[in-house]
Coordinates of C-alpha atoms and ligand atoms in Angstrom, one line a residue:
X1 CA -42.1 -27.4 61.0
X2 CA -41.3 -28.3 64.6
X3 CA -38.3 -30.5 65.4
X4 CA -39.1 -33.4 67.6
X5 CA -36.6 -35.9 69.2
X6 CA -38.2 -39.3 69.2
X7 CA -36.6 -41.5 71.9
X8 CA -37.1 -45.2 71.7
X9 CA -36.9 -47.1 75.0
X10 CA -38.8 -50.3 74.2
X11 CA -42.1 -51.7 75.3
X12 CA -44.9 -53.4 73.4
X13 CA -45.1 -50.6 70.9
X14 CA -41.8 -51.8 69.4
X15 CA -42.4 -55.5 69.7
X16 CA -43.0 -57.7 66.7
X17 CA -46.4 -59.1 65.7
X18 CA -47.6 -61.8 67.9
X19 CA -44.6 -61.5 70.2
X20 CA -46.4 -59.8 73.1
X21 CA -44.2 -61.5 75.7
X22 CA -40.8 -61.3 74.0
X23 CA -39.1 -58.4 72.4
X24 CA -39.5 -59.9 69.0
X25 CA -38.4 -56.9 67.0
X26 CA -34.8 -56.2 66.3
X27 CA -34.0 -53.0 68.2
X28 CA -32.2 -51.7 65.2
X29 CA -35.2 -52.0 62.9
X30 CA -37.8 -50.1 64.9
X31 CA -37.2 -46.8 63.0
X32 CA -37.8 -48.4 59.6
X33 CA -41.0 -50.0 61.0
X34 CA -42.4 -46.8 62.2
X35 CA -41.9 -45.0 58.9
X36 CA -43.3 -48.0 57.0
X37 CA -46.4 -48.2 59.2
X38 CA -47.0 -44.5 59.6
X39 CA -45.5 -42.6 56.7
X40 CA -47.7 -39.5 57.5
X41 CA -45.6 -38.8 60.6
X42 CA -43.3 -36.7 58.5
X43 CA -46.2 -34.4 57.8
X44 CA -46.7 -33.5 61.5
X45 CA -43.2 -32.7 62.5
X46 CA -39.6 -33.1 61.6
X47 CA -38.7 -36.3 63.5
X48 CA -35.2 -37.3 64.7
X49 CA -35.5 -40.9 66.0
X50 CA -32.9 -42.4 68.3
X51 CA -32.7 -45.5 70.5
X52 CA -31.6 -44.8 74.0
X53 CA -32.3 -48.3 75.3
X54 CA -34.6 -51.2 74.5
X55 CA -36.3 -52.7 77.5
X56 CA -39.6 -54.2 78.5
X57 CA -40.5 -51.4 80.9
X58 CA -40.6 -53.8 83.9
X59 CA -36.8 -53.6 83.6
X60 CA -36.7 -49.8 83.6
X61 CA -35.1 -48.5 86.8
X62 CA -33.8 -45.2 88.2
X63 CA -30.7 -45.8 86.1
X64 CA -32.8 -45.5 83.0
X65 CA -34.6 -42.4 84.3
X66 CA -31.2 -40.8 84.8
X67 CA -30.3 -41.6 81.2
X68 CA -33.5 -40.1 79.9
X69 CA -33.1 -36.9 82.0
X70 CA -29.5 -36.5 80.9
X71 CA -30.3 -37.1 77.3
X72 CA -33.1 -34.6 77.2
X73 CA -30.8 -32.2 79.0
X74 CA -28.1 -32.6 76.4
X75 CA -30.5 -32.1 73.5
X76 CA -32.8 -29.6 75.1
X77 CA -31.8 -26.6 73.0
X78 CA -31.8 -28.5 69.7
X79 CA -35.5 -29.6 69.7
X80 CA -39.0 -28.1 70.2
X81 CA -40.3 -31.1 71.9
X82 CA -39.6 -34.7 72.9
X83 CA -41.5 -38.0 72.5
X84 CA -40.5 -41.1 74.4
X85 CA -41.7 -44.5 73.3
X86 CA -42.0 -46.6 76.4
X87 CA -43.7 -49.7 77.7
X88 CA -46.9 -49.1 79.5
X89 CA -46.2 -51.1 82.6
X90 CA -44.0 -48.6 84.3
X91 CA -44.7 -45.6 82.1
X92 CA -46.4 -43.7 85.0
X93 CA -43.2 -44.1 87.2
X94 CA -40.9 -42.9 84.4
X95 CA -43.2 -39.9 83.6
X96 CA -43.3 -39.0 87.3
X97 CA -39.5 -39.3 87.7
X98 CA -38.9 -37.2 84.6
X99 CA -41.3 -34.5 85.8
X100 CA -39.1 -34.1 88.9
X101 CA -35.7 -34.4 87.2
X102 CA -36.5 -32.0 84.3
X103 CA -36.8 -28.8 86.3
X104 CA -38.5 -25.7 84.9
X105 CA -39.4 -27.5 81.7
X106 CA -40.4 -25.1 78.9
X107 CA -41.1 -27.7 76.3
X108 CA -43.3 -30.8 76.0
X109 CA -41.9 -34.2 76.9
X110 CA -44.6 -36.7 75.9
X111 CA -44.5 -40.5 76.7
X112 CA -46.5 -42.9 74.7
X113 CA -46.7 -46.6 74.0
X114 CA -49.3 -49.1 73.0
X115 CA -51.2 -52.1 74.2
X116 CA -50.8 -54.0 70.9
X117 CA -47.5 -54.1 68.9
X118 CA -47.4 -51.6 66.0
X119 CA -47.3 -54.3 63.4
X120 CA -50.6 -55.8 64.5
X121 CA -53.4 -54.6 62.3
X122 CA -55.6 -53.6 65.3
X123 CA -52.8 -51.9 67.1
X124 CA -53.3 -48.7 69.0
X125 CA -49.7 -47.7 68.3
X126 CA -50.5 -45.7 65.3
X127 CA -53.0 -43.4 66.9
X128 CA -51.0 -43.0 70.1
X129 CA -47.8 -42.1 68.2
X130 CA -49.5 -39.7 65.9
X131 CA -51.2 -38.0 68.8
X132 CA -48.1 -37.9 70.9
X133 CA -46.1 -36.3 68.2
X134 CA -48.7 -33.7 67.6
X135 CA -48.9 -33.0 71.3
X136 CA -45.1 -32.5 71.3
X137 CA -45.5 -29.7 68.8
X138 CA -47.8 -27.8 71.1
X139 CA -46.9 -25.6 74.0
X140 CA -47.3 -28.1 76.9
X141 CA -44.4 -27.2 79.3
X142 CA -44.5 -30.5 81.1
X143 CA -44.1 -34.2 81.0
X144 CA -47.2 -35.9 79.7
X145 CA -48.5 -39.4 78.9
X146 CA -50.5 -39.5 75.6
X147 CA -52.7 -42.5 75.3
X148 CA -56.1 -43.3 73.8
X149 CA -56.9 -39.7 72.7
X150 CA -56.0 -38.2 76.0
X151 CA -52.9 -36.3 77.2
X152 CA -52.5 -36.7 80.9
X153 CA -50.1 -34.9 83.2
X154 CA -47.4 -37.6 83.6
X155 CA -47.2 -37.5 87.4
X156 CA -51.0 -37.7 87.7
X157 CA -51.4 -40.7 85.5
X158 CA -51.7 -44.4 86.5
X159 CA -52.0 -47.6 84.5
X160 CA -55.6 -48.8 85.0
X161 CA -56.1 -51.6 82.5
X162 CA -54.0 -54.5 81.2
X163 CA -56.1 -55.0 78.1
X164 CA -58.2 -52.0 77.2
X165 CA -56.9 -49.3 74.8
X166 CA -57.8 -46.8 77.5
X167 CA -54.9 -48.1 79.7
X168 CA -54.3 -44.9 81.7
X169 CA -56.4 -42.6 83.9
X170 CA -55.7 -39.4 85.8
X171 CA -57.9 -39.9 88.8
X172 CA -57.3 -36.6 90.5
X173 CA -56.5 -34.1 87.8
X174 CA -58.2 -33.3 84.5
X175 CA -56.6 -34.5 81.3
X176 CA -54.3 -31.8 79.9
X177 CA -56.0 -32.3 76.5
X178 CA -58.7 -34.5 74.9
X179 CA -57.9 -35.3 71.3
X180 CA -60.9 -35.7 69.0
X181 CA -62.0 -33.8 65.9
X182 CA -60.4 -30.8 67.7
X183 CA -57.9 -30.8 70.5
X184 CA -59.6 -29.6 73.7
X185 CA -57.1 -28.2 76.1
X186 CA -58.2 -28.2 79.7
X187 CA -55.3 -26.9 81.6
X188 CA -53.1 -23.8 81.2
X189 CA -49.5 -24.8 80.7
X190 CA -47.3 -24.2 83.7
X191 CA -44.9 -21.3 83.3
X192 CA -41.3 -22.3 84.2
X193 CA -40.1 -20.5 87.3
X194 CA -36.5 -20.3 86.3
X195 CA -33.9 -21.8 83.8
X196 CA -34.4 -25.3 82.6
X197 CA -32.2 -27.8 84.4
X198 CA -31.7 -31.5 83.9
X199 CA -31.1 -33.0 87.4
X200 CA -30.9 -36.8 87.4
X201 CA -30.4 -38.8 90.6
X202 CA -32.8 -41.0 92.6
X203 CA -32.1 -42.7 95.9
X204 CA -33.5 -46.3 95.8
X205 CA -33.5 -46.8 99.6
X206 CA -37.3 -46.7 99.7
X207 CA -39.9 -49.4 100.3
X208 CA -43.6 -49.6 99.5
X209 CA -45.9 -51.6 101.8
X210 CA -49.4 -52.4 100.7
X211 CA -51.5 -53.3 103.8
X212 CA -54.4 -55.8 103.9
X213 CA -56.6 -57.3 106.6
X214 CA -54.4 -59.9 108.3
X215 CA -51.0 -58.4 107.7
X216 CA -49.1 -60.0 110.5
X217 CA -46.8 -58.2 112.9
X218 CA -44.6 -61.3 112.7
X219 CA -43.9 -60.5 109.0
X220 CA -43.5 -56.8 109.7
X221 CA -41.0 -57.5 112.5
X222 CA -38.9 -59.6 110.1
X223 CA -38.6 -56.8 107.5
X224 CA -35.0 -55.6 107.2
X225 CA -35.1 -51.9 107.7
X226 CA -31.3 -51.2 108.0
X227 CA -31.1 -49.7 104.5
X228 CA -34.5 -48.0 104.3
X229 CA -34.7 -44.2 104.4
X230 CA -38.4 -43.9 103.5
X231 CA -41.4 -46.2 103.6
X232 CA -44.6 -45.5 101.7
X233 CA -47.6 -47.3 103.1
X234 CA -50.5 -47.9 100.8
X235 CA -53.3 -47.9 103.3
X236 CA -57.1 -48.1 103.1
X237 CA -59.4 -45.3 102.1
X238 CA -58.5 -41.9 103.4
X239 CA -55.3 -43.2 105.1
X240 CA -56.6 -45.8 107.5
X241 CA -55.0 -48.9 108.9
X242 CA -55.6 -51.4 111.7
X243 CA -55.3 -50.2 115.3
X244 CA -56.4 -53.2 117.2
X245 CA -54.2 -56.1 118.4
X246 CA -53.0 -58.5 117.2
X247 CA -52.9 -56.6 113.8
X248 CA -52.3 -53.1 114.9
X249 CA -49.8 -51.3 112.6
X250 CA -48.8 -48.8 115.3
X251 CA -45.8 -50.8 116.8
X252 CA -44.3 -51.2 113.3
X253 CA -44.8 -47.5 112.6
X254 CA -43.1 -46.6 115.8
X255 CA -40.2 -49.0 115.1
X256 CA -39.7 -47.3 111.7
X257 CA -39.8 -43.8 113.2
X258 CA -37.3 -44.8 115.9
X259 CA -34.9 -45.7 113.1
X260 CA -35.4 -42.3 111.5
X261 CA -37.3 -43.6 108.5
X262 CA -39.7 -41.2 106.8
X263 CA -43.2 -42.6 106.7
X264 CA -45.7 -41.5 104.1
X265 CA -49.3 -42.8 103.7
X266 CA -51.0 -43.2 100.3
X267 CA -54.3 -44.9 99.6
X268 CA -55.3 -48.1 97.8
X269 CA -58.2 -46.0 96.4
X270 CA -57.2 -44.0 93.4
X271 CA -59.7 -41.2 93.5
X272 CA -59.6 -38.4 96.0
X273 CA -57.1 -37.4 98.6
X274 CA -55.6 -39.0 101.7
X275 CA -56.9 -37.1 104.8
X276 CA -55.2 -38.3 108.0
X277 CA -57.4 -36.1 110.2
X278 CA -60.6 -38.0 109.2
X279 CA -60.3 -41.2 111.3
X280 CA -58.6 -42.4 114.5
X281 CA -55.8 -44.4 112.8
X282 CA -54.8 -41.4 110.6
X283 CA -54.9 -39.1 113.5
X284 CA -52.6 -41.4 115.5
X285 CA -50.2 -41.6 112.6
X286 CA -50.3 -37.8 112.2
X287 CA -49.5 -37.3 115.9
X288 CA -46.5 -39.7 115.5
X289 CA -45.1 -37.6 112.5
X290 CA -46.3 -39.7 109.6
X291 CA -47.1 -37.7 106.4
X292 CA -50.1 -38.1 104.1
X293 CA -49.6 -38.0 100.4
X294 CA -52.7 -36.0 99.6
X295 CA -54.0 -36.8 96.2
X296 CA -50.7 -38.0 94.7
X297 CA -50.5 -41.3 92.9
X298 CA -48.4 -44.0 94.4
X299 CA -46.1 -43.7 91.4
X300 CA -45.6 -39.9 92.0
X301 CA -45.2 -40.4 95.7
X302 CA -42.4 -43.0 95.4
X303 CA -40.5 -41.2 92.7
X304 CA -40.8 -37.9 94.5
X305 CA -39.3 -39.3 97.7
X306 CA -36.5 -41.0 95.7
X307 CA -35.8 -37.8 94.0
X308 CA -35.9 -35.6 97.1
X309 CA -33.7 -38.1 99.1
X310 CA -31.0 -37.9 96.4
X311 CA -31.2 -34.2 95.7
X312 CA -31.4 -33.0 99.3
X313 CA -29.2 -35.8 100.8
X314 CA -31.3 -35.9 103.9
X315 CA -34.5 -37.5 105.3
X316 CA -35.3 -34.4 107.2
X317 CA -35.1 -32.1 104.2
X318 CA -37.1 -34.7 102.2
X319 CA -39.8 -34.6 104.9
X320 CA -39.9 -30.8 104.7
X321 CA -40.2 -30.6 101.0
X322 CA -42.4 -33.6 100.3
X323 CA -45.8 -31.9 100.9
X324 CA -45.1 -29.0 98.4
X325 CA -45.9 -29.5 94.8
X326 CA -42.7 -29.7 92.7
X327 CA -44.3 -30.3 89.3
X328 CA -48.0 -30.2 89.7
X329 CA -48.2 -33.7 91.2
X330 CA -50.3 -32.8 94.2
X331 CA -53.3 -30.5 94.8
X332 CA -53.5 -28.0 97.6
X333 CA -55.4 -29.6 100.5
X334 CA -59.1 -29.7 99.8
X335 CA -58.5 -29.3 96.0
X336 CA -61.3 -30.5 93.8
X337 CA -61.0 -33.5 91.5
X338 CA -62.4 -33.8 88.0
X339 CA -65.5 -35.6 87.0
X340 CA -64.7 -39.3 86.8
X341 CA -66.4 -39.7 83.5
X342 CA -64.0 -37.3 81.9
X343 CA -60.9 -39.0 82.9
X344 CA -61.5 -42.5 81.7
X345 CA -63.8 -42.9 78.8
X346 CA -64.5 -46.4 77.3
X347 CA -63.8 -46.7 73.7
X348 CA -66.2 -49.6 73.0
Ligands
LIG1 N1 -44.6 -55.3 79.2 C1 -44.8 -54.1 78.3 C2 -43.9 -53.0 78.9 O1 -44.3 -52.3 79.8 C3 -46.2 -53.7 78.3 C4 -46.5 -52.6 77.3 O2 -45.7 -51.9 76.8 O3 -47.7 -52.3 77.1 O4 -42.8 -52.8 78.4

């Protein structure tokens, strides 16, 4: 039987019945609750539960990512796989961060949580937890998010729904597995290119700017940029933004570049890839030295930049390494995306 380390970090899955807004469950009693609600877990794997922290995931930060990476590093040789119970709100950020910090992973690290607390009779916790533990016994050499009968690559997933059980989607990459009567595996597991290494460390001197029609230059001028090393701009469509006065974004982009800030463009549209060569604004940005994020999620884009800034110690080195895939988070330019119906299937 496989040995799985089950790491508790909080979220709705561990909250008490009817206490959706407050962490109603005593953090020390969650283990007892899991075994009481799902006694069959013992049949799937030999579980070793531990509580690392206990937070609503809105409070999870790079400091928590570091703790998770270090903990998995410490226990890596002792277990066949790792399951992390985590709130859904920032699960995609944590999964992305872990995918970068756990280099050359040769074992599964599976995050899961639930939309409804485990003690609620209609909770999705039971199914998600059983699935996640089973996935952690299989040879997935990567960080995944297991939710609603899908296993997604963690750095390709994004939270799409506040209320549906199908809370996550992977817009630009097929699910690693679909869990039904049988487990359909869609993607060959990546082979580690070297020895496993736990490398925590994220630089938080990054900003995310979502543009909208009417974003005023007055507000942009007032933004303090002293501490900023990189700015991610969530633009329209394939990487577009206003060019005409009085709302042109160009003066702001130039001001950032003059300060040595790395600029990266992602899209407000989840499906398909940013292509800066397609329209005038993207082309202007490209000429200025702005990077496009391809088909990366905003979560992966931000955490990748935070990771590279810390690990390389330089904006220039981050700029050089950003376009390359570190953990399967980005497709080669022109890569194909999966059929939409296969990545987010309604349950009702
Ligand atoms: N606010 C919760 C969290 O992210 C939501 C959830 O777990 O579904 O911790």
